[in-house]
mmCIF file of C-alpha atoms and ligand atoms in Angstrom:
data_model
loop_
_atom_site.group_PDB
_atom_site.id
_atom_site.type_symbol
_atom_site.label_atom_id
_atom_site.label_comp_id
_atom_site.label_asym_id
_atom_site.label_seq_id
_atom_site.Cartn_x
_atom_site.Cartn_y
_atom_site.Cartn_z
ATOM 1 C CA UNK A 17 18.175 7.840 14.364
ATOM 2 C CA UNK A 18 17.189 9.944 11.395
ATOM 3 C CA UNK A 19 17.461 13.689 11.255
ATOM 4 C CA UNK A 20 14.310 14.753 13.033
ATOM 5 C CA UNK A 21 13.777 18.161 11.431
ATOM 6 C CA UNK A 22 14.367 16.878 7.965
ATOM 7 C CA UNK A 23 11.913 14.058 8.588
ATOM 8 C CA UNK A 24 9.245 16.324 10.042
ATOM 9 C CA UNK A 25 9.712 18.840 7.241
ATOM 10 C CA UNK A 26 8.695 16.220 4.752
ATOM 11 C CA UNK A 27 5.194 16.048 6.171
ATOM 12 C CA UNK A 28 4.618 19.328 4.397
ATOM 13 C CA UNK A 29 2.982 18.775 1.040
ATOM 14 C CA UNK A 30 3.529 22.341 -0.112
ATOM 15 C CA UNK A 31 6.886 21.484 -1.524
ATOM 16 C CA UNK A 32 5.498 19.564 -4.458
ATOM 17 C CA UNK A 33 8.579 20.302 -6.560
ATOM 18 C CA UNK A 34 10.834 18.479 -4.096
ATOM 19 C CA UNK A 35 8.503 15.490 -4.144
ATOM 20 C CA UNK A 36 8.395 15.440 -7.931
ATOM 21 C CA UNK A 37 12.168 15.731 -8.217
ATOM 22 C CA UNK A 38 12.402 12.103 -7.065
ATOM 23 C CA UNK A 39 11.816 10.078 -10.203
ATOM 24 C CA UNK A 40 12.527 6.586 -11.398
ATOM 25 C CA UNK A 41 15.472 6.889 -13.800
ATOM 26 C CA UNK A 42 16.028 3.160 -14.086
ATOM 27 C CA UNK A 43 13.011 2.203 -16.158
ATOM 28 C CA UNK A 44 14.835 0.166 -18.812
ATOM 29 C CA UNK A 45 16.363 -2.524 -16.667
ATOM 30 C CA UNK A 46 14.555 -5.820 -16.158
ATOM 31 C CA UNK A 47 15.826 -6.412 -12.637
ATOM 32 C CA UNK A 48 16.333 -4.416 -9.461
ATOM 33 C CA UNK A 49 18.696 -5.736 -6.778
ATOM 34 C CA UNK A 50 18.660 -4.694 -3.126
ATOM 35 C CA UNK A 51 21.449 -5.841 -0.804
ATOM 36 C CA UNK A 52 20.733 -6.883 2.774
ATOM 37 C CA UNK A 53 22.559 -8.654 5.540
ATOM 38 C CA UNK A 54 20.051 -10.949 7.092
ATOM 39 C CA UNK A 55 20.315 -13.895 9.454
ATOM 40 C CA UNK A 56 18.122 -16.826 8.584
ATOM 41 C CA UNK A 57 16.761 -18.168 11.815
ATOM 42 C CA UNK A 58 15.920 -21.792 12.571
ATOM 43 C CA UNK A 59 13.867 -22.541 15.650
ATOM 44 C CA UNK A 60 13.850 -25.896 17.440
ATOM 45 C CA UNK A 61 10.837 -24.844 19.447
ATOM 46 C CA UNK A 62 7.947 -26.394 17.514
ATOM 47 C CA UNK A 63 5.395 -25.854 20.238
ATOM 48 C CA UNK A 64 2.260 -24.082 19.015
ATOM 49 C CA UNK A 65 2.510 -21.342 21.604
ATOM 50 C CA UNK A 66 0.660 -18.589 19.746
ATOM 51 C CA UNK A 67 -3.002 -19.550 19.321
ATOM 52 C CA UNK A 68 -4.000 -16.262 17.690
ATOM 53 C CA UNK A 69 -1.488 -16.800 14.893
ATOM 54 C CA UNK A 70 -2.640 -20.412 14.731
ATOM 55 C CA UNK A 71 -6.229 -19.260 14.207
ATOM 56 C CA UNK A 72 -5.122 -16.958 11.409
ATOM 57 C CA UNK A 73 -3.176 -19.802 9.802
ATOM 58 C CA UNK A 74 -6.295 -22.024 9.804
ATOM 59 C CA UNK A 75 -8.330 -19.203 8.251
ATOM 60 C CA UNK A 76 -5.688 -18.825 5.535
ATOM 61 C CA UNK A 77 -5.635 -22.530 4.701
ATOM 62 C CA UNK A 78 -9.421 -22.652 4.469
ATOM 63 C CA UNK A 79 -9.862 -19.612 2.247
ATOM 64 C CA UNK A 80 -7.318 -20.148 -0.531
ATOM 65 C CA UNK A 81 -8.684 -19.353 -3.991
ATOM 66 C CA UNK A 82 -7.477 -19.781 -7.560
ATOM 67 C CA UNK A 83 -7.014 -16.699 -9.740
ATOM 68 C CA UNK A 84 -8.097 -18.743 -12.770
ATOM 69 C CA UNK A 85 -11.627 -18.878 -11.346
ATOM 70 C CA UNK A 86 -12.214 -15.123 -11.639
ATOM 71 C CA UNK A 87 -14.669 -14.127 -14.427
ATOM 72 C CA UNK A 88 -11.939 -13.435 -16.999
ATOM 73 C CA UNK A 89 -14.484 -13.736 -19.856
ATOM 74 C CA UNK A 90 -15.751 -10.226 -18.998
ATOM 75 C CA UNK A 91 -14.681 -7.654 -21.603
ATOM 76 C CA UNK A 92 -13.321 -4.380 -20.269
ATOM 77 C CA UNK A 93 -13.852 -1.221 -22.307
ATOM 78 C CA UNK A 94 -11.608 1.210 -20.437
ATOM 79 C CA UNK A 95 -13.200 4.353 -21.880
ATOM 80 C CA UNK A 96 -16.678 3.177 -20.916
ATOM 81 C CA UNK A 97 -15.389 2.382 -17.432
ATOM 82 C CA UNK A 98 -14.028 5.933 -17.073
ATOM 83 C CA UNK A 99 -17.430 7.400 -18.018
ATOM 84 C CA UNK A 100 -19.458 4.977 -15.888
ATOM 85 C CA UNK A 101 -17.234 5.544 -12.840
ATOM 86 C CA UNK A 102 -17.664 9.308 -13.141
ATOM 87 C CA UNK A 103 -21.446 8.846 -13.254
ATOM 88 C CA UNK A 104 -21.370 6.592 -10.204
ATOM 89 C CA UNK A 105 -19.359 9.199 -8.328
ATOM 90 C CA UNK A 106 -22.117 11.697 -9.066
ATOM 91 C CA UNK A 107 -19.834 13.951 -11.123
ATOM 92 C CA UNK A 108 -21.550 16.156 -13.671
ATOM 93 C CA UNK A 109 -18.714 15.706 -16.157
ATOM 94 C CA UNK A 110 -15.268 14.199 -16.496
ATOM 95 C CA UNK A 111 -13.277 17.285 -15.491
ATOM 96 C CA UNK A 112 -12.839 18.188 -11.797
ATOM 97 C CA UNK A 113 -15.412 20.705 -10.560
ATOM 98 C CA UNK A 114 -13.150 23.736 -10.297
ATOM 99 C CA UNK A 115 -11.939 26.701 -12.278
ATOM 100 C CA UNK A 116 -9.375 25.360 -14.734
ATOM 101 C CA UNK A 117 -8.580 28.631 -16.526
ATOM 102 C CA UNK A 118 -4.812 29.310 -16.586
ATOM 103 C CA UNK A 119 -4.023 25.675 -15.852
ATOM 104 C CA UNK A 120 -2.649 23.011 -18.236
ATOM 105 C CA UNK A 121 -6.235 21.738 -18.469
ATOM 106 C CA UNK A 122 -7.847 24.966 -19.676
ATOM 107 C CA UNK A 123 -8.385 23.589 -23.191
ATOM 108 C CA UNK A 124 -9.059 19.986 -22.272
ATOM 109 C CA UNK A 125 -12.250 18.397 -23.595
ATOM 110 C CA UNK A 126 -13.824 15.066 -22.636
ATOM 111 C CA UNK A 127 -11.408 13.379 -25.045
ATOM 112 C CA UNK A 128 -8.359 14.305 -22.960
ATOM 113 C CA UNK A 129 -10.096 13.575 -19.660
ATOM 114 C CA UNK A 130 -11.017 10.111 -20.940
ATOM 115 C CA UNK A 131 -7.430 9.526 -22.037
ATOM 116 C CA UNK A 132 -6.302 10.608 -18.574
ATOM 117 C CA UNK A 133 -8.803 8.225 -16.958
ATOM 118 C CA UNK A 134 -7.531 5.322 -19.072
ATOM 119 C CA UNK A 135 -3.886 6.087 -18.273
ATOM 120 C CA UNK A 136 -4.803 6.483 -14.645
ATOM 121 C CA UNK A 137 -6.230 2.938 -14.627
ATOM 122 C CA UNK A 138 -3.041 1.611 -16.266
ATOM 123 C CA UNK A 139 -0.889 3.457 -13.736
ATOM 124 C CA UNK A 140 -2.890 2.449 -10.660
ATOM 125 C CA UNK A 141 -2.988 -1.241 -11.517
ATOM 126 C CA UNK A 142 0.718 -1.196 -12.432
ATOM 127 C CA UNK A 143 1.602 0.202 -9.015
ATOM 128 C CA UNK A 144 -0.597 -2.403 -7.317
ATOM 129 C CA UNK A 145 1.258 -5.078 -9.284
ATOM 130 C CA UNK A 146 4.696 -3.829 -8.194
ATOM 131 C CA UNK A 147 3.523 -3.432 -4.591
ATOM 132 C CA UNK A 148 2.277 -7.032 -4.607
ATOM 133 C CA UNK A 149 5.689 -8.236 -5.694
ATOM 134 C CA UNK A 150 7.130 -6.247 -2.784
ATOM 135 C CA UNK A 151 4.760 -8.125 -0.455
ATOM 136 C CA UNK A 152 5.797 -11.431 -1.992
ATOM 137 C CA UNK A 153 9.515 -10.926 -1.366
ATOM 138 C CA UNK A 154 9.070 -9.313 2.067
ATOM 139 C CA UNK A 155 6.916 -12.152 3.325
ATOM 140 C CA UNK A 156 9.302 -14.794 1.998
ATOM 141 C CA UNK A 157 11.924 -12.931 4.054
ATOM 142 C CA UNK A 158 9.710 -13.178 7.153
ATOM 143 C CA UNK A 159 9.484 -16.956 6.755
ATOM 144 C CA UNK A 160 13.276 -17.015 7.083
ATOM 145 C CA UNK A 161 13.802 -14.451 9.810
ATOM 146 C CA UNK A 162 10.899 -14.559 12.279
ATOM 147 C CA UNK A 163 11.803 -16.635 15.340
ATOM 148 C CA UNK A 164 8.354 -18.153 16.041
ATOM 149 C CA UNK A 165 7.118 -21.356 14.390
ATOM 150 C CA UNK A 166 3.479 -20.164 14.281
ATOM 151 C CA UNK A 167 4.590 -17.050 12.423
ATOM 152 C CA UNK A 168 6.659 -19.062 9.945
ATOM 153 C CA UNK A 169 3.595 -21.229 9.239
ATOM 154 C CA UNK A 170 1.332 -18.252 8.736
ATOM 155 C CA UNK A 171 3.833 -16.319 6.628
ATOM 156 C CA UNK A 172 4.169 -19.272 4.261
ATOM 157 C CA UNK A 173 0.446 -18.989 3.437
ATOM 158 C CA UNK A 174 0.900 -15.302 2.818
ATOM 159 C CA UNK A 175 3.697 -16.010 0.339
ATOM 160 C CA UNK A 176 1.221 -18.110 -1.659
ATOM 161 C CA UNK A 177 -1.415 -15.359 -1.378
ATOM 162 C CA UNK A 178 1.016 -12.752 -2.703
ATOM 163 C CA UNK A 179 2.093 -14.919 -5.630
ATOM 164 C CA UNK A 180 -1.580 -15.180 -6.571
ATOM 165 C CA UNK A 181 -2.019 -11.404 -6.226
ATOM 166 C CA UNK A 182 0.946 -10.703 -8.496
ATOM 167 C CA UNK A 183 -0.476 -13.208 -10.960
ATOM 168 C CA UNK A 184 -4.006 -11.744 -11.101
ATOM 169 C CA UNK A 185 -2.918 -8.096 -11.309
ATOM 170 C CA UNK A 186 -0.433 -8.975 -14.024
ATOM 171 C CA UNK A 187 -3.074 -10.844 -16.008
ATOM 172 C CA UNK A 188 -5.596 -8.023 -15.603
ATOM 173 C CA UNK A 189 -3.065 -5.504 -16.915
ATOM 174 C CA UNK A 190 -2.077 -7.711 -19.866
ATOM 175 C CA UNK A 191 -5.529 -8.833 -20.928
ATOM 176 C CA UNK A 192 -7.850 -5.987 -19.954
ATOM 177 C CA UNK A 193 -5.887 -2.721 -19.868
ATOM 178 C CA UNK A 194 -3.747 -0.871 -22.404
ATOM 179 C CA UNK A 195 -0.326 -0.216 -20.943
ATOM 180 C CA UNK A 196 2.128 -0.772 -18.129
ATOM 181 C CA UNK A 197 3.991 1.732 -15.958
ATOM 182 C CA UNK A 198 7.319 1.168 -14.203
ATOM 183 C CA UNK A 199 7.344 1.333 -10.434
ATOM 184 C CA UNK A 200 6.886 4.808 -8.941
ATOM 185 C CA UNK A 201 10.131 6.108 -7.399
ATOM 186 C CA UNK A 202 8.588 6.760 -3.963
ATOM 187 C CA UNK A 203 7.177 3.246 -3.787
ATOM 188 C CA UNK A 204 10.516 1.789 -4.871
ATOM 189 C CA UNK A 205 12.406 3.755 -2.202
ATOM 190 C CA UNK A 206 10.005 2.538 0.425
ATOM 191 C CA UNK A 207 10.318 -1.110 -0.647
ATOM 192 C CA UNK A 208 14.104 -0.739 -0.780
ATOM 193 C CA UNK A 209 14.154 0.646 2.779
ATOM 194 C CA UNK A 210 12.069 -2.253 4.041
ATOM 195 C CA UNK A 211 14.163 -4.893 2.284
ATOM 196 C CA UNK A 212 17.493 -3.316 3.246
ATOM 197 C CA UNK A 213 16.650 -3.385 6.969
ATOM 198 C CA UNK A 214 17.993 -6.537 8.613
ATOM 199 C CA UNK A 215 15.683 -6.484 11.662
ATOM 200 C CA UNK A 216 12.816 -8.931 11.153
ATOM 201 C CA UNK A 217 10.212 -6.763 12.833
ATOM 202 C CA UNK A 218 10.942 -3.875 10.467
ATOM 203 C CA UNK A 219 9.884 -6.034 7.523
ATOM 204 C CA UNK A 220 6.532 -6.465 9.250
ATOM 205 C CA UNK A 221 6.147 -2.799 10.120
ATOM 206 C CA UNK A 222 7.012 -1.630 6.612
ATOM 207 C CA UNK A 223 5.048 -4.257 4.726
ATOM 208 C CA UNK A 224 2.190 -5.669 6.835
ATOM 209 C CA UNK A 225 1.327 -2.488 8.733
ATOM 210 C CA UNK A 226 2.175 0.345 6.355
ATOM 211 C CA UNK A 227 2.145 -0.904 2.732
ATOM 212 C CA UNK A 228 -0.563 -3.516 3.178
ATOM 213 C CA UNK A 229 -2.589 -1.311 5.519
ATOM 214 C CA UNK A 230 -2.642 1.302 2.797
ATOM 215 C CA UNK A 231 -3.375 -1.281 0.092
ATOM 216 C CA UNK A 232 -6.327 -2.611 2.072
ATOM 217 C CA UNK A 233 -7.817 0.885 2.297
ATOM 218 C CA UNK A 234 -7.071 1.692 -1.365
ATOM 219 C CA UNK A 235 -8.586 -1.584 -2.630
ATOM 220 C CA UNK A 236 -11.672 -0.953 -0.514
ATOM 221 C CA UNK A 237 -12.042 2.546 -1.928
ATOM 222 C CA UNK A 238 -11.641 1.378 -5.525
ATOM 223 C CA UNK A 239 -13.994 -1.579 -5.042
ATOM 224 C CA UNK A 240 -16.690 0.908 -4.067
ATOM 225 C CA UNK A 241 -15.868 3.383 -6.813
ATOM 226 C CA UNK A 242 -15.514 1.088 -9.817
ATOM 227 C CA UNK A 243 -18.313 -0.135 -12.050
ATOM 228 C CA UNK A 244 -16.134 -2.800 -13.674
ATOM 229 C CA UNK A 245 -17.357 -6.210 -12.419
ATOM 230 C CA UNK A 246 -14.148 -8.213 -13.018
ATOM 231 C CA UNK A 247 -11.979 -5.713 -11.145
ATOM 232 C CA UNK A 248 -14.557 -5.534 -8.350
ATOM 233 C CA UNK A 249 -14.464 -9.305 -7.873
ATOM 234 C CA UNK A 250 -10.685 -9.467 -8.157
ATOM 235 C CA UNK A 251 -10.239 -6.782 -5.525
ATOM 236 C CA UNK A 252 -12.790 -8.358 -3.184
ATOM 237 C CA UNK A 253 -10.853 -11.616 -3.252
ATOM 238 C CA UNK A 254 -7.517 -9.862 -2.767
ATOM 239 C CA UNK A 255 -8.881 -7.743 0.101
ATOM 240 C CA UNK A 256 -10.029 -10.797 2.040
ATOM 241 C CA UNK A 257 -6.401 -11.960 1.968
ATOM 242 C CA UNK A 258 -4.951 -8.533 2.744
ATOM 243 C CA UNK A 259 -7.048 -8.169 5.891
ATOM 244 C CA UNK A 260 -5.406 -11.344 7.220
ATOM 245 C CA UNK A 261 -1.965 -10.074 6.267
ATOM 246 C CA UNK A 262 -2.427 -6.820 8.146
ATOM 247 C CA UNK A 263 -3.812 -8.705 11.159
ATOM 248 C CA UNK A 264 -0.709 -10.933 11.033
ATOM 249 C CA UNK A 265 1.421 -7.810 11.362
ATOM 250 C CA UNK A 266 -0.638 -6.432 14.239
ATOM 251 C CA UNK A 267 -0.603 -9.686 16.249
ATOM 252 C CA UNK A 268 3.121 -10.298 15.755
ATOM 253 C CA UNK A 269 4.326 -6.789 16.492
ATOM 254 C CA UNK A 270 1.986 -6.344 19.437
ATOM 255 C CA UNK A 271 3.860 -9.140 21.179
ATOM 256 C CA UNK A 272 7.332 -8.115 20.071
ATOM 257 C CA UNK A 273 7.015 -4.416 20.933
ATOM 258 C CA UNK A 274 6.442 -5.210 24.612
ATOM 259 C CA UNK A 275 10.126 -6.234 24.733
ATOM 260 C CA UNK A 276 11.536 -3.047 23.201
ATOM 261 C CA UNK A 277 13.093 -0.048 24.931
ATOM 262 C CA UNK A 278 11.770 3.496 24.487
ATOM 263 C CA UNK A 279 14.516 4.400 22.026
ATOM 264 C CA UNK A 280 13.862 1.264 19.974
ATOM 265 C CA UNK A 281 10.162 2.129 19.834
ATOM 266 C CA UNK A 282 11.043 5.632 18.695
ATOM 267 C CA UNK A 283 12.979 4.173 15.772
ATOM 268 C CA UNK A 284 9.852 2.238 14.793
ATOM 269 C CA UNK A 285 7.790 5.426 14.990
ATOM 270 C CA UNK A 286 10.180 7.197 12.662
ATOM 271 C CA UNK A 287 10.203 4.296 10.260
ATOM 272 C CA UNK A 288 6.400 4.277 10.214
ATOM 273 C CA UNK A 289 6.215 8.006 9.622
ATOM 274 C CA UNK A 290 8.756 7.958 6.815
ATOM 275 C CA UNK A 291 6.826 5.138 5.162
ATOM 276 C CA UNK A 292 3.600 7.121 5.499
ATOM 277 C CA UNK A 293 5.121 10.137 3.744
ATOM 278 C CA UNK A 294 6.510 8.037 0.912
ATOM 279 C CA UNK A 295 3.156 6.391 0.389
ATOM 280 C CA UNK A 296 1.341 9.696 0.293
ATOM 281 C CA UNK A 297 3.868 10.995 -2.247
ATOM 282 C CA UNK A 298 3.440 8.011 -4.500
ATOM 283 C CA UNK A 299 -0.181 8.832 -5.238
ATOM 284 C CA UNK A 300 0.496 11.998 -7.224
ATOM 285 C CA UNK A 301 0.494 10.025 -10.506
ATOM 286 C CA UNK A 302 3.426 12.044 -11.821
ATOM 287 C CA UNK A 303 4.268 9.404 -14.442
ATOM 288 C CA UNK A 304 0.826 9.745 -16.007
ATOM 289 C CA UNK A 305 1.326 13.466 -16.626
ATOM 290 C CA UNK A 306 4.753 12.836 -18.071
ATOM 291 C CA UNK A 307 3.371 10.267 -20.479
ATOM 292 C CA UNK A 308 0.576 12.619 -21.534
ATOM 293 C CA UNK A 309 3.051 15.428 -22.186
ATOM 294 C CA UNK A 310 1.583 17.757 -19.538
ATOM 295 C CA UNK A 311 3.677 20.019 -17.279
ATOM 296 C CA UNK A 312 3.915 17.676 -14.289
ATOM 297 C CA UNK A 313 4.400 20.266 -11.536
ATOM 298 C CA UNK A 314 1.556 22.443 -12.761
ATOM 299 C CA UNK A 315 -0.794 19.476 -13.178
ATOM 300 C CA UNK A 316 -0.129 18.069 -9.741
ATOM 301 C CA UNK A 317 -0.591 21.454 -8.067
ATOM 302 C CA UNK A 318 -4.011 21.833 -9.671
ATOM 303 C CA UNK A 319 -5.215 18.364 -8.809
ATOM 304 C CA UNK A 320 -4.059 18.588 -5.203
ATOM 305 C CA UNK A 321 -6.698 21.296 -4.803
ATOM 306 C CA UNK A 322 -9.653 19.145 -5.789
ATOM 307 C CA UNK A 323 -11.882 18.163 -2.858
ATOM 308 C CA UNK A 324 -11.931 14.477 -3.929
ATOM 309 C CA UNK A 325 -8.160 14.362 -3.629
ATOM 310 C CA UNK A 326 -8.167 15.231 0.055
ATOM 311 C CA UNK A 327 -10.762 12.656 0.831
ATOM 312 C CA UNK A 328 -8.956 9.940 -1.135
ATOM 313 C CA UNK A 329 -5.621 10.777 0.431
ATOM 314 C CA UNK A 330 -6.798 10.694 4.000
ATOM 315 C CA UNK A 331 -8.920 7.562 3.449
ATOM 316 C CA UNK A 332 -5.728 5.739 2.543
ATOM 317 C CA UNK A 333 -4.643 6.026 6.166
ATOM 318 C CA UNK A 334 -7.879 4.660 7.604
ATOM 319 C CA UNK A 335 -6.293 1.285 8.418
ATOM 320 C CA UNK A 336 -2.761 2.406 9.221
ATOM 321 C CA UNK A 337 -3.630 4.842 12.000
ATOM 322 C CA UNK A 338 -5.833 2.505 14.131
ATOM 323 C CA UNK A 339 -3.293 -0.289 13.699
ATOM 324 C CA UNK A 340 -0.446 1.980 14.844
ATOM 325 C CA UNK A 341 -2.575 2.912 17.851
ATOM 326 C CA UNK A 342 -3.162 -0.762 18.639
ATOM 327 C CA UNK A 343 0.628 -1.295 18.559
ATOM 328 C CA UNK A 344 1.136 1.568 20.996
ATOM 329 C CA UNK A 345 3.091 3.542 18.412
ATOM 330 C CA UNK A 346 0.970 6.702 18.531
ATOM 331 C CA UNK A 347 1.555 7.676 22.128
ATOM 332 C CA UNK A 348 4.958 6.228 22.963
ATOM 333 C CA UNK A 349 7.904 8.664 23.120
ATOM 334 C CA UNK A 350 5.774 11.644 24.159
ATOM 335 C CA UNK A 351 3.302 11.107 21.371
ATOM 336 C CA UNK A 352 5.829 11.717 18.608
ATOM 337 C CA UNK A 353 3.871 9.775 15.985
ATOM 338 C CA UNK A 354 0.510 11.185 17.096
ATOM 339 C CA UNK A 355 1.923 14.642 16.431
ATOM 340 C CA UNK A 356 3.189 13.632 12.972
ATOM 341 C CA UNK A 357 -0.096 11.982 11.971
ATOM 342 C CA UNK A 358 -1.914 15.092 13.150
ATOM 343 C CA UNK A 359 0.260 17.195 10.837
ATOM 344 C CA UNK A 360 -0.439 14.789 7.982
ATOM 345 C CA UNK A 361 -4.172 15.302 8.667
ATOM 346 C CA UNK A 362 -4.939 11.630 9.333
ATOM 347 C CA UNK A 363 -5.199 11.337 13.129
ATOM 348 C CA UNK A 364 -9.018 11.279 12.965
ATOM 349 C CA UNK A 365 -8.892 7.567 12.089
ATOM 350 C CA UNK A 366 -7.256 6.518 15.350
ATOM 351 C CA UNK A 367 -10.421 5.052 16.885
ATOM 352 C CA UNK A 368 -11.566 3.201 13.794
ATOM 353 C CA UNK A 369 -11.560 -0.556 14.176
ATOM 354 C CA UNK A 370 -8.109 -2.101 13.990
ATOM 355 C CA UNK A 371 -7.638 -4.980 11.573
ATOM 356 C CA UNK A 372 -7.088 -7.724 14.179
ATOM 357 C CA UNK A 373 -10.413 -6.814 15.852
ATOM 358 C CA UNK A 374 -12.114 -6.648 12.497
ATOM 359 C CA UNK A 375 -11.027 -10.208 11.701
ATOM 360 C CA UNK A 376 -11.879 -11.351 15.231
ATOM 361 C CA UNK A 377 -8.400 -12.645 15.936
ATOM 362 C CA UNK A 378 -7.441 -9.888 18.402
HETATM 363 FE FE1 LIG B 14 -1.203 -8.853 -1.691
HETATM 364 FE FE1 LIG B 15 -0.766 -8.883 1.276
#
């Protein structure tokens, strides 16, 4: 088990400097290797014993799409998108509505805020791209390790989905945006933790429940907030797939967790909480400030105080929390995870619809 106090202490966002001290120092290399000792599991039990996974598999086969069919002819003017999105959000200007005197932004005009908006698009889509590759490799791992034939079938469709997601985000970045960012250090650490764990259910918890649960919420948020029609369509297509992926995690773990002891469940709670903290920390956009030559610590501290930030941050957990409740992770072990999610300020989502119900495969 992890050191409890250290883990709990990290829920505190006041220590921004500690969060920012974790950076990606390996941005030049073309590859990143993670070791793992994993058993590949064959099953000779081909009986279709899990009808809910079977239903999901049929849905997946019937709703495949081709990334080439997206409206790629649409031109994207990133600066115009920044301005139009601000208008849609009802903002009166491009700067946050707060007193910026004595901050790194005191002298910023619309020009700098537009540049920030453009870089922010490049950064966000880059992180989505890297996260999608994480989903691709994790799900290929599940095909090998999960013991149930219905889950192997379903996971194979998800591998195809994730390849398509990597492909469309990569193409969008190359053809429509103006720069790439390396993977954020917090996201990389999280993916490394998931991949390094040899237990097959931990791959699901880390990827399908936590990373993809967050992605589903983030894509939904951005679909509503963007005025760019190509990105809107792309995200709508990707989200339809992601909802199935999260439901796959919920259905599989719901069954498996009934066999675990209290101390094994507690390990899953800790894993989920650690993943939640890493995901929250990855959204500070520290690499954008670095690239723009702004004092990163000072910039982040200012932007954490904007009201939009709070709303965005907690919305990201709107899928994770109900799905953890569905899995029984909130209240097991004396409500350890409920307490942690309360401290993170995200427990209010617990009674939102879980993703298996939403897809009517529960
Ligand atoms: Fe994906
Ligand atoms: Fe996915």
